Amino acid sequence: MSLWGIEMNEVHQNLLHIEIKMIDETIYDMAEPDRLLLVYCIAGRIVVNEQKTYLSGEFTILERGEEYVLQGDSQNIGVLINMDYYALCCHKNRDSLFFFCDSMQESGVKYRELQTSLEAVLKALALHGKDSLTFMSECLLMQKVLLDNFVIDNGEGDMPGMTRYMRVQRILDYIYLRSTEKISLKNLSDKLYVSPSTLSRTFMEMTGESFVSYVKKVRLLKVRNELIKTDKAITNIAIDNGFSNASAMSSAFRETFDMLPSEFRKLYRNNEEEKKEQKILSNRLKQFYDVPDVQNEPASKSQMHISFSEEHFQKKWENKILNVGAAKFLNNARVQRDILYLQKNLGIEYIRIWNICSEDVIIWNRELRKFSFVWLDSLLDFCVANHIKLFIDLGQRAEVIWDDESKPLYKKFDSLEFESPEEWEHFLTMMIRHMLKKYGSAVVSEWIFEFGFFLNEKPYYITPAYKSTQVWDRGVDIIRREIPGAKVAGPGMYVLNDREFLNQIIGSYMKCRHQPDILTCISFPYNNPNGEDALTSFHEPFRKLSNNPVEFQKNLQILREVLQENNFQGELVLTEWNFSMSNRNYLQDSEFRSSVTAEMIMRGYDLCDSMALWIATDQIGIAYDTEKVLNGSAGILSVDGLRKPVYFVYTFLRQMGKYRLLKRDNILVTADSRNEYYILLWNNKRLSARYYITEGENYGPKDLDSLFSDEEPFEAEILINGLKDNDRFKIKNQILNKEKGNVLKYWNAMDCYNELSFEEIEYLKQISVPEITLEEQIIHRGCLRLSLELQPNEVRLVTISRVIG
């Protein structure tokens, strides 16, 4: 329930009632008190109130209750976005909210985040239409960004600098929210501690109308909104909004709007002029965003003809890098067990760790300037003995377990604190020399040393003149002096749709004495970081952004282009990426994570030299609630070593052939020869609005179906040509979906029981595997034909091999 007794689902429906109007001429109007209006210039220029000119990418919020003039023309593209102000208030449980949003007066992270969200709304409108779940999801996200970043007052009590306009609006909001009750000038004057006559005079000065007239106007605004949004009977609308009967409401409505309520409802729903305007806006947006008028037929509606050609040689997927987490976890026997299992079955070459400079790994006596590396040796011994190379992020970050994006279950920071550059350099030198002495240069020179800056919560060392680029040069000096053959990586930057930010960061490192051998980057769908300096932390609370692999691919492409523009010659490695940072999100355990991972890899792998696996095991997310068999942690393996669906995606990728024959949005076809073909398919479903507005604690393992935008299957017909008639081919399907190969499904069938015995855990391990089907097909007319249907969030590997003999 909300503050006003309105069910939250009704609030969410009102939040979805967003109107977008194109500004292609001069518009004179009044910002109604119940609407929040945002002007966004997509391209060209828009003039607001004949005073302010907004250029491409700029925007502002108009003051409620004020007249406005917007000037645009057919050469420009601008929109007026109209939102339900009181639904926003209700969502925040406040009587009033005051927004300040003007990109001409301010800039920074929150403005970049809102612009990104506005673009997502308009692209969704162009591509999917205003009735699509995608558009609705993006609208909710955009309003969440507004509420998180642009509210300047919480609506309770006076605040310093409160303007007369704000005080007036609070009074008007009070009236609006109680207009259906028996509200009187006397009631309001008692609340404000003034006489009725004084308030009456002041009210006339403030609004230009009497108190009674304003209450009537507000009631009619509510009536108008209900006629538009609902199918409620007109009599019920009248009673619900303070009128004695339908006749009284109809009379007042006709006096104000020059038509009866029934006529207004019919006109609104059959407004051909408005439909024409919406079509023009949609076409302008499609043209601007390069979206075809007729959406491309999905692969499921067309045949895919494939023939073998060795000229399509591809870089085969390799599971080279596995994220483990804080270095101390390598001394945990169960973590070691999981790493060895993943190394054997996924072909891991490097394990990536951080927080090596912590009290759990290094013993330090500051006064004597001495270090003991006994605990460090223990974890390094494990790696060297098992022929695992190390990818060491030397950054110092907090150890955090996130319940939801804004609520840490556990947070600890135990890194060593160096009080000067010299103290830090002495430590780094002593540690590197110890590694070389114990393991030899042949081993240590194969390791990668990373100086990451964007996830750190503390600097590498303390100094007033601290700069990340200076840390970089000092650190690389030591690595290259002590281990000339080792690769140096950094800075662990965000992948963003922001060329200016990317150029600023990359340019700063290209001007350093040393350039990275490997440029590292990270990608999670949350609020953009503060880009004022390269040393930037991912501070809570996080804010979810749209989780769209297409945007992920586009952002990686922009990063690639910026690297080329800056003449970067090294490798690009995506070290940390996932659809969520939460450690308590049951989607991590589900078939959805497998499908979204497959799509993100297919969209990102050509743009990166490597994409590190996130993350080895749920062992690193242990807290008081980890007695559960599954708890939504980000591991590939559960605490008990159960393989999650995402694990099998990596096994599928390892089996793919070395020649690429076809790649589309939902399919990759490869081959090793004319006798062996491998087809990977996925049907990743987009998350719905509910996911973005619901905290993880409010849905459990049995509630995940409600978080997706649709449940449509994906159909594909594949024809492999150029084969020899009468040859026989074996067709093997490995199927991973909600019902097959999904440990979460089998745990649900056990009623999510937590206290499972060793025997029961082993049973889960055995049954939680993809289903395998086999069939044989004889070639006719040189063609092999496959008709496939994938369920929502299914990933499937089809292996086709010629039968010899």
Coordinates of C-alpha atoms in Angstrom, one line a residue, residues 519-751:
L519 CA 43.8 -2.8 -21.5
T520 CA 41.3 -4.2 -19.0
C521 CA 37.6 -3.1 -18.7
I522 CA 34.5 -4.1 -16.8
S523 CA 30.8 -4.0 -17.7
F524 CA 27.8 -4.2 -15.4
P525 CA 24.3 -2.7 -16.2
Y526 CA 24.3 0.0 -13.5
N527 CA 24.5 3.7 -13.1
N528 CA 27.5 5.3 -14.9
P529 CA 30.5 6.1 -12.7
N530 CA 31.9 9.5 -11.9
G531 CA 34.3 10.2 -14.7
E532 CA 36.2 13.1 -13.1
D533 CA 39.3 11.0 -12.6
A534 CA 40.5 7.6 -13.5
L535 CA 40.5 6.6 -9.9
T536 CA 36.8 6.0 -9.5
S537 CA 35.0 3.6 -7.2
F538 CA 31.8 1.6 -7.8
H539 CA 30.1 3.1 -4.7
E540 CA 26.7 2.0 -3.4
P541 CA 23.8 2.3 -3.9
F542 CA 23.8 0.9 -7.4
R543 CA 21.0 1.7 -9.8
K544 CA 19.9 -0.8 -12.4
L545 CA 20.0 0.1 -16.0
S546 CA 18.4 -1.7 -18.9
N547 CA 20.1 -5.1 -19.3
N548 CA 20.4 -5.2 -23.1
P549 CA 23.2 -7.2 -24.8
V550 CA 22.8 -5.0 -27.9
E551 CA 23.8 -2.0 -25.9
F552 CA 26.6 -4.0 -24.4
Q553 CA 27.9 -4.8 -27.9
K554 CA 27.5 -1.2 -29.0
N555 CA 29.5 0.1 -26.0
L556 CA 32.3 -2.4 -26.6
Q557 CA 32.4 -1.2 -30.3
I558 CA 32.7 2.4 -29.2
L559 CA 35.6 1.4 -26.8
R560 CA 37.3 -0.4 -29.7
E561 CA 37.0 2.6 -31.9
V562 CA 38.4 4.9 -29.2
L563 CA 41.4 2.6 -28.7
Q564 CA 42.1 2.7 -32.4
E565 CA 41.8 6.5 -32.4
N566 CA 44.4 6.5 -29.6
N567 CA 46.7 4.1 -31.5
F568 CA 46.5 1.4 -28.7
Q569 CA 48.4 -1.7 -29.9
G570 CA 47.9 -4.1 -27.0
E571 CA 45.1 -6.6 -26.1
L572 CA 41.7 -5.8 -24.8
V573 CA 40.3 -8.0 -22.1
L574 CA 36.9 -7.8 -20.5
T575 CA 37.8 -8.9 -16.9
E576 CA 34.5 -8.5 -15.1
W577 CA 31.0 -8.6 -16.6
N578 CA 27.6 -10.0 -15.7
F579 CA 23.9 -9.0 -15.8
S580 CA 24.0 -8.4 -12.0
M581 CA 26.4 -7.5 -9.2
S582 CA 24.1 -8.9 -6.6
N583 CA 25.1 -12.0 -4.7
R584 CA 21.6 -12.8 -3.8
N585 CA 19.7 -12.9 -7.1
Y586 CA 18.2 -16.3 -8.0
L587 CA 18.4 -15.4 -11.7
Q588 CA 22.2 -16.2 -11.2
D589 CA 21.2 -19.9 -10.6
S590 CA 18.7 -20.1 -13.4
E591 CA 18.5 -20.8 -17.1
F592 CA 18.3 -17.0 -17.8
R593 CA 21.9 -16.5 -16.8
S594 CA 23.0 -19.1 -19.3
S595 CA 21.1 -17.5 -22.2
V596 CA 22.1 -14.0 -21.4
T597 CA 25.7 -15.1 -21.0
A598 CA 25.6 -16.9 -24.4
E599 CA 24.3 -13.8 -26.1
M600 CA 26.7 -11.4 -24.4
I601 CA 29.7 -13.6 -25.3
M602 CA 28.5 -13.8 -29.0
R603 CA 28.1 -10.0 -29.1
G604 CA 31.3 -9.2 -27.3
Y605 CA 33.9 -11.9 -28.1
D606 CA 34.9 -10.5 -31.6
L607 CA 35.5 -7.1 -30.0
C608 CA 37.7 -8.5 -27.1
D609 CA 40.8 -10.6 -27.0
S610 CA 39.4 -12.4 -24.0
M611 CA 36.3 -12.3 -21.7
A612 CA 37.0 -13.5 -18.2
L613 CA 34.6 -15.9 -16.6
W614 CA 32.6 -14.4 -13.7
I615 CA 32.9 -16.0 -11.2
A616 CA 34.4 -19.3 -10.0
T617 CA 32.3 -20.4 -7.0
D618 CA 29.7 -19.4 -4.5
Q619 CA 32.3 -20.1 -1.8
I620 CA 33.3 -16.4 -2.0
G621 CA 29.8 -15.2 -1.2
I622 CA 29.4 -17.1 2.1
A623 CA 27.4 -15.3 4.8
Y624 CA 24.9 -16.2 7.5
D625 CA 22.3 -17.2 4.8
T626 CA 24.4 -19.6 2.9
E627 CA 23.0 -22.7 4.5
K628 CA 20.8 -22.8 1.4
V629 CA 21.6 -25.1 -1.5
L630 CA 21.3 -22.2 -3.9
N631 CA 21.2 -18.5 -2.8
G632 CA 21.6 -16.4 -5.9
S633 CA 25.4 -16.0 -5.7
A634 CA 27.4 -15.3 -8.9
G635 CA 29.4 -18.5 -8.9
I636 CA 29.6 -20.9 -11.8
L637 CA 29.5 -23.6 -9.2
S638 CA 27.4 -23.6 -6.0
V639 CA 28.7 -23.9 -2.5
D640 CA 28.2 -27.7 -2.8
G641 CA 29.9 -27.9 -6.2
L642 CA 26.6 -28.1 -8.1
R643 CA 27.0 -27.0 -11.7
K644 CA 24.7 -24.1 -12.6
P645 CA 23.2 -23.8 -16.1
V646 CA 25.8 -21.1 -17.0
Y647 CA 28.5 -23.7 -16.5
F648 CA 27.2 -25.7 -19.4
V649 CA 27.2 -22.7 -21.7
Y650 CA 31.0 -22.6 -21.3
T651 CA 31.2 -26.3 -22.1
F652 CA 29.2 -25.8 -25.2
L653 CA 31.5 -23.0 -26.4
R654 CA 34.5 -25.2 -25.9
Q655 CA 33.1 -27.7 -28.4
M656 CA 32.6 -25.2 -31.2
G657 CA 34.5 -25.6 -34.5
K658 CA 37.3 -23.4 -35.8
Y659 CA 35.5 -22.2 -39.0
R660 CA 32.6 -19.8 -38.7
L661 CA 29.9 -20.4 -41.3
L662 CA 27.0 -18.2 -40.0
K663 CA 26.4 -15.8 -37.1
R664 CA 23.0 -14.1 -36.4
D665 CA 21.3 -12.7 -33.3
N666 CA 20.3 -16.1 -31.9
I667 CA 22.7 -18.5 -33.7
L668 CA 26.3 -19.3 -34.4
V669 CA 27.2 -22.1 -36.9
T670 CA 30.8 -23.4 -37.0
A671 CA 32.6 -26.4 -38.5
D672 CA 35.9 -28.2 -38.3
S673 CA 35.5 -29.9 -41.7
R674 CA 32.8 -30.8 -44.1
N675 CA 32.1 -33.8 -41.8
E676 CA 31.6 -31.9 -38.5
Y677 CA 29.3 -29.0 -37.8
Y678 CA 28.4 -27.2 -34.5
I679 CA 25.4 -25.0 -34.1
L680 CA 24.9 -22.9 -30.9
L681 CA 21.5 -21.4 -30.4
W682 CA 20.0 -19.3 -27.6
N683 CA 16.7 -17.6 -26.9
N684 CA 17.5 -15.0 -24.3
K685 CA 14.5 -13.2 -22.9
R686 CA 14.7 -9.5 -21.9
L687 CA 13.9 -8.7 -18.3
S688 CA 10.6 -6.9 -17.7
A689 CA 9.7 -3.8 -15.9
R690 CA 9.0 -5.8 -12.7
Y691 CA 12.7 -6.8 -12.4
Y692 CA 13.9 -3.2 -12.4
I693 CA 11.4 -2.0 -9.8
T694 CA 11.5 -5.1 -7.5
E695 CA 14.3 -5.7 -5.1
G696 CA 15.8 -9.2 -5.2
E697 CA 14.5 -10.1 -1.7
N698 CA 10.9 -9.8 -3.0
Y699 CA 11.1 -12.8 -5.4
G700 CA 12.3 -16.3 -4.7
P701 CA 13.4 -19.2 -6.9
K702 CA 9.8 -20.0 -7.8
D703 CA 8.9 -16.5 -8.9
L704 CA 11.4 -16.0 -11.7
D705 CA 8.9 -16.5 -14.6
S706 CA 7.2 -13.2 -13.8
L707 CA 10.4 -11.2 -14.4
F708 CA 10.5 -11.6 -18.2
S709 CA 9.0 -9.6 -21.0
D710 CA 7.6 -12.5 -22.9
E711 CA 7.6 -16.3 -23.2
E712 CA 7.7 -16.8 -26.9
P713 CA 9.7 -19.7 -28.3
F714 CA 12.4 -19.2 -31.0
E715 CA 12.1 -21.2 -34.2
A716 CA 14.8 -21.8 -36.7
E717 CA 15.1 -23.8 -39.9
I718 CA 18.7 -24.5 -40.9
L719 CA 19.8 -26.0 -44.3
I720 CA 23.4 -27.2 -44.7
N721 CA 24.2 -27.4 -48.4
G722 CA 27.0 -28.9 -50.4
L723 CA 26.8 -32.4 -48.9
K724 CA 27.0 -35.7 -50.7
D725 CA 23.8 -37.5 -51.4
N726 CA 23.1 -40.7 -49.3
D727 CA 25.7 -39.8 -46.7
R728 CA 24.5 -40.3 -43.2
F729 CA 24.9 -37.7 -40.4
K730 CA 24.4 -38.1 -36.7
I731 CA 22.6 -35.1 -35.1
K732 CA 23.2 -34.6 -31.4
N733 CA 21.2 -32.1 -29.4
Q734 CA 22.4 -30.9 -26.0
I735 CA 19.5 -29.0 -24.5
L736 CA 19.6 -26.5 -21.6
N737 CA 16.5 -24.7 -20.5
K738 CA 14.1 -24.3 -17.6
E739 CA 13.2 -28.0 -17.6
K740 CA 16.4 -29.6 -18.7
G741 CA 19.9 -29.3 -17.1
N742 CA 18.7 -26.7 -14.6
V743 CA 19.7 -27.4 -11.0
L744 CA 17.3 -24.7 -9.8
K745 CA 14.3 -26.6 -11.3
Y746 CA 15.3 -29.8 -9.5
W747 CA 15.8 -28.0 -6.2
N748 CA 12.4 -26.4 -6.6
A749 CA 11.0 -29.9 -7.1
M750 CA 12.5 -30.7 -3.6
D751 CA 10.5 -27.7 -2.3

